[in-house]
Amino acid sequence: MRYKVTVSYDGSQFHGWQIQNEVRTVQEELEKCLSKIVKKQTTIHGSGRTDAKVHASRQVFHFDASLNMTCDNWYKALNALCPDDIYIQKVEEVDDDFHARYDVTSKEYCYYVNMGDYDVFNKNYVYQFNHVLDVGQMKEAASYLIGTHDFTSYNATPLDEIENQVRTLYALEITQKDDVLEFKITGTGFLRYMIRMIVGALIECGKHKLNPEDIKEKLELKTKATVPFRAPAEGLYLKRVNYD
Amino acid sequence: MRYKVTVSYDGSQFHGWQIQNEVRTVQEELEKCLSKIVKKQTTIHGSGRTDAKVHASRQVFHFDASLNMTCDNWYKALNALCPDDIYIQKVEEVDDDFHARYDVTSKEYCYYVNMGDYDVFNKNYVYQFNHVLDVGQMKEAASYLIGTHDFTSYNATPLDEIENQVRTLYALEITQKDDVLEFKITGTGFLRYMIRMIVGALIECGKHKLNPEDIKEKLELKTKATVPFRAPAEGLYLKRVNYD
């Protein structure tokens, strides 16, 4: 049987999703729990990686198991074993050909910037910027990035690793609530640091260090290392992974 | 010169306010910062203690220093040295006879209970109860505690340590927003574990393990160890300390 699992995690204490030696990762913690339940080493397949300190409200992964257990019992068994910064939201049975990574149709991310006073309770959950940004400039700049473009300038994946860096941004909305800016970003797929580099460039516009037109020019340059600032990880949340 | 300082801290990584050997405390961190600035060991005097993992939005302390520095410079210097889970809100010059503990007229606390699904992002910031409570019963129970009473039954300070355990609760309001209950508690002063024992007893009413009348009876008993449940520390916030 193949299972699709929706999971949330607080990224603060993780070195990201993907298993690496000697550091704590979400994938490793989940595989440890799962392997305890099925009593053999079991691999999970995530919809994609998240970086160190990045959060997820609804990341998705799949795994295969022959254990005869209802989805509700999987949900309970996994949550009973998970550490307190991981929480299973849902377990569903899916067809054998479902794949958490290959079948993704789009992903939704949010990024939060606090322009107000430092808030000790949010230190791991927003980017504490402490200054007012020009939201009008940022919105204008964002408009140049929406749609289908070659995003070579706005990510850190080397071209010899992934040659085709054309992606589609369906939405890039910026809304302000009190002192906090929320960036809602939806797209077909994201390359390494792509969201944090986009948000970083927009913040430079909000600071008047760049003009909105610079954002367009950099996009058209299609070269690496033109974006001066990558927004820090703690403000970023994987909000939803969509499938057909 | 005597200075009054308003400070917020995320209690998650502290063993409470008061200095103790071998563990990290808020008082110790603040005294380390202060002592670096004035270049000699300096003691601070808090409005009172908070327990391990309890938070503060606006705790108050005072200290004396002969350094010739404006309040704004104290504010900046302290924040530059404070760890990221402590933030100085305000520094004010006060009269030499101001005392952060003895001059308190009332204190305001809040306690948060999440009756909804477990939320990884709030694990250190609310009590995750995961079940629905009967708020009507809790409000009725709370009404018996408002006013001036001998709170011997509702705190853990031994009577041979503090004989007079009469205190006044000015307010004990319970409001619900989505799945989260907020308890707002204002009073002349609080004894050890008093708020967590009051909230714990109210939660027992919300679970129908106790009747509101039981809350009144326990109050009238004036004996220790009659309250079955102390609400956990992570839901508690010192919100404000009031002076004349």
CSV table of N, CA, C and O in Angstrom, one decimal, chain B residues 81-152:
chain,number,residue,atom,x,y,z
B,81,LEU,N,23.4,43.8,23.7
B,81,LEU,CA,24.0,42.7,24.4
B,81,LEU,C,23.1,41.6,24.8
B,81,LEU,O,23.5,40.5,25.0
B,82,CYS,N,21.8,41.8,24.8
B,82,CYS,CA,20.8,40.8,25.3
B,82,CYS,C,20.8,39.6,24.3
B,82,CYS,O,20.9,39.9,23.1
B,83,PRO,N,20.6,38.4,24.7
B,83,PRO,CA,20.3,37.3,23.8
B,83,PRO,C,19.0,37.5,23.1
B,83,PRO,O,18.2,38.4,23.5
B,84,ASP,N,18.8,36.7,22.0
B,84,ASP,CA,17.6,37.0,21.2
B,84,ASP,C,16.3,36.7,21.8
B,84,ASP,O,15.2,37.0,21.2
B,85,ASP,N,16.3,36.0,23.0
B,85,ASP,CA,15.0,35.8,23.6
B,85,ASP,C,14.7,36.7,24.8
B,85,ASP,O,13.8,36.5,25.6
B,86,ILE,N,15.5,37.8,24.8
B,86,ILE,CA,15.2,38.9,25.8
B,86,ILE,C,15.2,40.2,25.0
B,86,ILE,O,16.1,40.4,24.2
B,87,TYR,N,14.2,41.1,25.2
B,87,TYR,CA,14.2,42.3,24.5
B,87,TYR,C,13.7,43.4,25.5
B,87,TYR,O,12.7,43.3,26.1
B,88,ILE,N,14.6,44.5,25.6
B,88,ILE,CA,14.3,45.6,26.5
B,88,ILE,C,13.2,46.5,25.7
B,88,ILE,O,13.5,46.9,24.6
B,89,GLN,N,12.1,46.8,26.4
B,89,GLN,CA,11.1,47.6,25.8
B,89,GLN,C,11.3,49.1,26.1
B,89,GLN,O,11.0,49.9,25.3
B,90,LYS,N,11.7,49.3,27.3
B,90,LYS,CA,11.8,50.7,27.8
B,90,LYS,C,12.7,50.9,29.0
B,90,LYS,O,12.8,50.0,29.8
B,91,VAL,N,13.5,52.0,29.0
B,91,VAL,CA,14.3,52.3,30.2
B,91,VAL,C,13.9,53.7,30.6
B,91,VAL,O,13.8,54.6,29.8
B,92,GLU,N,13.6,53.9,31.9
B,92,GLU,CA,13.2,55.2,32.5
B,92,GLU,C,14.0,55.5,33.7
B,92,GLU,O,14.3,54.6,34.5
B,93,GLU,N,14.3,56.8,33.9
B,93,GLU,CA,14.9,57.2,35.1
B,93,GLU,C,13.8,57.3,36.2
B,93,GLU,O,12.7,57.8,35.9
B,94,VAL,N,14.1,56.8,37.4
B,94,VAL,CA,13.1,56.9,38.4
B,94,VAL,C,13.7,57.5,39.7
B,94,VAL,O,14.9,57.5,39.8
B,95,ASP,N,12.9,57.9,40.7
B,95,ASP,CA,13.4,58.4,42.0
B,95,ASP,C,14.1,57.2,42.7
B,95,ASP,O,13.8,56.1,42.5
B,96,ASP,N,15.0,57.7,43.6
B,96,ASP,CA,15.9,56.7,44.3
B,96,ASP,C,15.0,55.8,45.2
B,96,ASP,O,15.5,54.7,45.6
B,97,ASP,N,13.8,56.2,45.5
B,97,ASP,CA,13.0,55.3,46.4
B,97,ASP,C,12.0,54.4,45.6
B,97,ASP,O,11.3,53.7,46.3
B,98,PHE,N,12.1,54.4,44.3
B,98,PHE,CA,11.3,53.5,43.6
B,98,PHE,C,11.8,52.1,43.8
B,98,PHE,O,13.0,51.9,43.7
B,99,HIS,N,10.9,51.1,44.0
B,99,HIS,CA,11.3,49.7,44.1
B,99,HIS,C,10.4,48.8,43.2
B,99,HIS,O,9.2,48.8,43.4
B,100,ALA,N,11.0,48.1,42.3
B,100,ALA,CA,10.3,47.3,41.3
B,100,ALA,C,9.4,46.3,42.0
B,100,ALA,O,8.3,45.9,41.4
B,101,ARG,N,9.8,45.8,43.1
B,101,ARG,CA,8.9,44.8,43.8
B,101,ARG,C,8.0,45.4,44.8
B,101,ARG,O,6.8,45.2,44.8
B,102,TYR,N,8.5,46.2,45.7
B,102,TYR,CA,7.7,46.7,46.8
B,102,TYR,C,6.6,47.7,46.3
B,102,TYR,O,5.6,47.9,47.0
B,103,ASP,N,6.8,48.4,45.2
B,103,ASP,CA,5.9,49.4,44.8
B,103,ASP,C,4.8,48.9,43.8
B,103,ASP,O,4.0,49.7,43.4
B,104,VAL,N,4.8,47.6,43.5
B,104,VAL,CA,3.8,47.1,42.6
B,104,VAL,C,2.4,47.3,43.2
B,104,VAL,O,2.2,47.0,44.4
B,105,THR,N,1.5,47.9,42.4
B,105,THR,CA,0.1,48.0,42.9
B,105,THR,C,-0.8,46.8,42.3
B,105,THR,O,-1.7,46.4,43.0
B,106,SER,N,-0.5,46.4,41.1
B,106,SER,CA,-1.2,45.2,40.6
B,106,SER,C,-0.4,44.6,39.5
B,106,SER,O,0.5,45.2,38.9
B,107,LYS,N,-0.7,43.3,39.2
B,107,LYS,CA,-0.1,42.7,38.0
B,107,LYS,C,-1.2,42.0,37.1
B,107,LYS,O,-2.2,41.6,37.6
B,108,GLU,N,-0.9,42.0,35.8
B,108,GLU,CA,-1.8,41.4,34.9
B,108,GLU,C,-1.1,40.2,34.2
B,108,GLU,O,0.0,40.3,33.7
B,109,TYR,N,-1.8,39.1,34.2
B,109,TYR,CA,-1.3,37.9,33.6
B,109,TYR,C,-2.3,37.4,32.5
B,109,TYR,O,-3.5,37.7,32.6
B,110,CYS,N,-1.8,36.7,31.5
B,110,CYS,CA,-2.7,36.0,30.6
B,110,CYS,C,-2.3,34.5,30.5
B,110,CYS,O,-1.1,34.2,30.7
B,111,TYR,N,-3.3,33.7,30.3
B,111,TYR,CA,-3.0,32.3,30.1
B,111,TYR,C,-3.8,31.8,28.9
B,111,TYR,O,-5.0,32.1,28.7
B,112,TYR,N,-3.1,31.0,28.0
B,112,TYR,CA,-3.7,30.6,26.8
B,112,TYR,C,-3.8,29.1,26.7
B,112,TYR,O,-2.9,28.4,27.0
B,113,VAL,N,-5.0,28.6,26.4
B,113,VAL,CA,-5.3,27.2,26.2
B,113,VAL,C,-5.8,27.0,24.8
B,113,VAL,O,-6.8,27.6,24.3
B,114,ASN,N,-5.1,26.1,24.0
B,114,ASN,CA,-5.6,25.7,22.7
B,114,ASN,C,-6.5,24.5,22.7
B,114,ASN,O,-6.0,23.4,23.0
B,115,MET,N,-7.7,24.7,22.4
B,115,MET,CA,-8.7,23.5,22.5
B,115,MET,C,-8.7,22.8,21.1
B,115,MET,O,-9.3,21.8,20.9
B,116,GLY,N,-8.0,23.4,20.1
B,116,GLY,CA,-8.1,22.8,18.8
B,116,GLY,C,-6.9,21.9,18.5
B,116,GLY,O,-6.3,21.4,19.5
B,117,ASP,N,-6.6,21.6,17.3
B,117,ASP,CA,-5.6,20.6,16.9
B,117,ASP,C,-4.2,21.2,17.4
B,117,ASP,O,-4.0,22.4,17.4
B,118,TYR,N,-3.3,20.3,17.6
B,118,TYR,CA,-2.0,20.6,18.0
B,118,TYR,C,-1.3,21.5,16.9
B,118,TYR,O,-1.5,21.2,15.8
B,119,ASP,N,-0.7,22.5,17.4
B,119,ASP,CA,0.0,23.5,16.4
B,119,ASP,C,1.5,23.5,16.7
B,119,ASP,O,1.9,24.0,17.8
B,120,VAL,N,2.3,23.0,15.9
B,120,VAL,CA,3.7,22.9,16.1
B,120,VAL,C,4.3,24.3,16.4
B,120,VAL,O,5.3,24.4,17.1
B,121,PHE,N,3.8,25.3,15.8
B,121,PHE,CA,4.4,26.7,15.9
B,121,PHE,C,4.0,27.3,17.3
B,121,PHE,O,4.6,28.3,17.6
B,122,ASN,N,3.1,26.7,18.0
B,122,ASN,CA,2.7,27.3,19.3
B,122,ASN,C,3.1,26.4,20.4
B,122,ASN,O,2.6,26.6,21.6
B,123,LYS,N,3.9,25.4,20.2
B,123,LYS,CA,4.1,24.4,21.2
B,123,LYS,C,4.7,25.0,22.5
B,123,LYS,O,4.4,24.5,23.6
B,124,ASN,N,5.5,26.0,22.4
B,124,ASN,CA,6.0,26.7,23.6
B,124,ASN,C,5.2,27.9,24.1
B,124,ASN,O,5.6,28.5,25.1
B,125,TYR,N,4.1,28.2,23.4
B,125,TYR,CA,3.4,29.4,23.7
B,125,TYR,C,1.9,29.3,24.1
B,125,TYR,O,1.3,30.3,24.4
B,126,VAL,N,1.4,28.1,24.1
B,126,VAL,CA,0.0,27.9,24.6
B,126,VAL,C,0.0,26.5,25.3
B,126,VAL,O,0.9,25.7,25.0
B,127,TYR,N,-1.0,26.3,26.1
B,127,TYR,CA,-1.2,24.9,26.6
B,127,TYR,C,-2.1,24.2,25.6
B,127,TYR,O,-3.2,24.6,25.3
B,128,GLN,N,-1.5,23.1,25.0
B,128,GLN,CA,-2.2,22.4,24.0
B,128,GLN,C,-3.1,21.4,24.6
B,128,GLN,O,-2.7,20.3,25.1
B,129,PHE,N,-4.4,21.7,24.7
B,129,PHE,CA,-5.4,20.9,25.4
B,129,PHE,C,-6.1,19.9,24.5
B,129,PHE,O,-6.4,18.8,24.9
B,130,ASN,N,-6.3,20.3,23.2
B,130,ASN,CA,-6.8,19.4,22.2
B,130,ASN,C,-8.2,19.0,22.3
B,130,ASN,O,-8.7,18.2,21.6
B,131,HIS,N,-8.9,19.5,23.4
B,131,HIS,CA,-10.3,19.1,23.5
B,131,HIS,C,-11.1,20.3,23.8
B,131,HIS,O,-10.6,21.3,24.3
B,132,VAL,N,-12.4,20.2,23.6
B,132,VAL,CA,-13.3,21.3,23.9
B,132,VAL,C,-13.7,21.4,25.3
B,132,VAL,O,-14.0,20.4,26.0
B,133,LEU,N,-13.6,22.6,25.9
B,133,LEU,CA,-13.9,22.8,27.3
B,133,LEU,C,-15.3,23.5,27.4
B,133,LEU,O,-15.7,24.3,26.5
B,134,ASP,N,-16.0,23.3,28.5
B,134,ASP,CA,-17.3,24.0,28.7
B,134,ASP,C,-17.0,25.4,29.3
B,134,ASP,O,-16.8,25.5,30.5
B,135,VAL,N,-17.0,26.4,28.4
B,135,VAL,CA,-16.6,27.7,28.9
B,135,VAL,C,-17.6,28.3,29.8
B,135,VAL,O,-17.2,29.1,30.8
B,136,GLY,N,-18.8,28.0,29.7
B,136,GLY,CA,-19.9,28.5,30.6
B,136,GLY,C,-19.6,28.1,32.0
B,136,GLY,O,-19.7,28.9,32.9
B,137,GLN,N,-19.3,26.8,32.2
B,137,GLN,CA,-19.0,26.3,33.5
B,137,GLN,C,-17.7,27.0,34.1
B,137,GLN,O,-17.7,27.3,35.3
B,138,MET,N,-16.8,27.2,33.2
B,138,MET,CA,-15.5,27.9,33.7
B,138,MET,C,-15.8,29.3,34.1
B,138,MET,O,-15.2,29.8,35.1
B,139,LYS,N,-16.6,30.0,33.4
B,139,LYS,CA,-16.9,31.4,33.7
B,139,LYS,C,-17.6,31.5,35.1
B,139,LYS,O,-17.3,32.4,35.9
B,140,GLU,N,-18.6,30.6,35.3
B,140,GLU,CA,-19.3,30.5,36.5
B,140,GLU,C,-18.3,30.3,37.7
B,140,GLU,O,-18.3,30.9,38.7
B,141,ALA,N,-17.5,29.3,37.5
B,141,ALA,CA,-16.5,28.9,38.5
B,141,ALA,C,-15.6,30.2,38.8
B,141,ALA,O,-15.3,30.5,40.0
B,142,ALA,N,-15.2,30.8,37.8
B,142,ALA,CA,-14.2,32.0,37.9
B,142,ALA,C,-14.9,33.1,38.8
B,142,ALA,O,-14.2,33.7,39.6
B,143,SER,N,-16.2,33.2,38.7
B,143,SER,CA,-16.9,34.3,39.4
B,143,SER,C,-16.7,34.2,40.9
B,143,SER,O,-16.7,35.1,41.7
B,144,TYR,N,-16.5,32.9,41.4
B,144,TYR,CA,-16.3,32.7,42.9
B,144,TYR,C,-14.9,33.2,43.3
B,144,TYR,O,-14.7,33.3,44.5
B,145,LEU,N,-14.0,33.3,42.4
B,145,LEU,CA,-12.6,33.6,42.8
B,145,LEU,C,-12.3,35.1,42.8
B,145,LEU,O,-11.4,35.6,43.4
B,146,ILE,N,-13.2,35.9,42.0
B,146,ILE,CA,-12.9,37.3,41.9
B,146,ILE,C,-13.2,38.0,43.2
B,146,ILE,O,-14.1,37.6,44.0
B,147,GLY,N,-12.4,39.0,43.6
B,147,GLY,CA,-12.6,39.7,44.8
B,147,GLY,C,-11.5,39.4,45.8
B,147,GLY,O,-10.4,38.8,45.4
B,148,THR,N,-11.7,39.8,47.1
B,148,THR,CA,-10.7,39.5,48.1
B,148,THR,C,-11.0,38.2,48.9
B,148,THR,O,-12.0,38.1,49.4
B,149,HIS,N,-10.0,37.3,48.8
B,149,HIS,CA,-10.2,36.0,49.5
B,149,HIS,C,-8.9,35.5,50.1
B,149,HIS,O,-7.8,36.0,49.6
B,150,ASP,N,-9.0,34.6,51.0
B,150,ASP,CA,-7.8,33.9,51.4
B,150,ASP,C,-7.6,32.8,50.4
B,150,ASP,O,-8.4,31.8,50.2
B,151,PHE,N,-6.5,32.9,49.6
B,151,PHE,CA,-6.2,32.0,48.5
B,151,PHE,C,-5.3,30.8,48.9
B,151,PHE,O,-4.6,30.2,48.0
B,152,THR,N,-5.3,30.4,50.2
B,152,THR,CA,-4.4,29.3,50.7
B,152,THR,C,-4.6,28.1,49.8
B,152,THR,O,-3.6,27.4,49.5
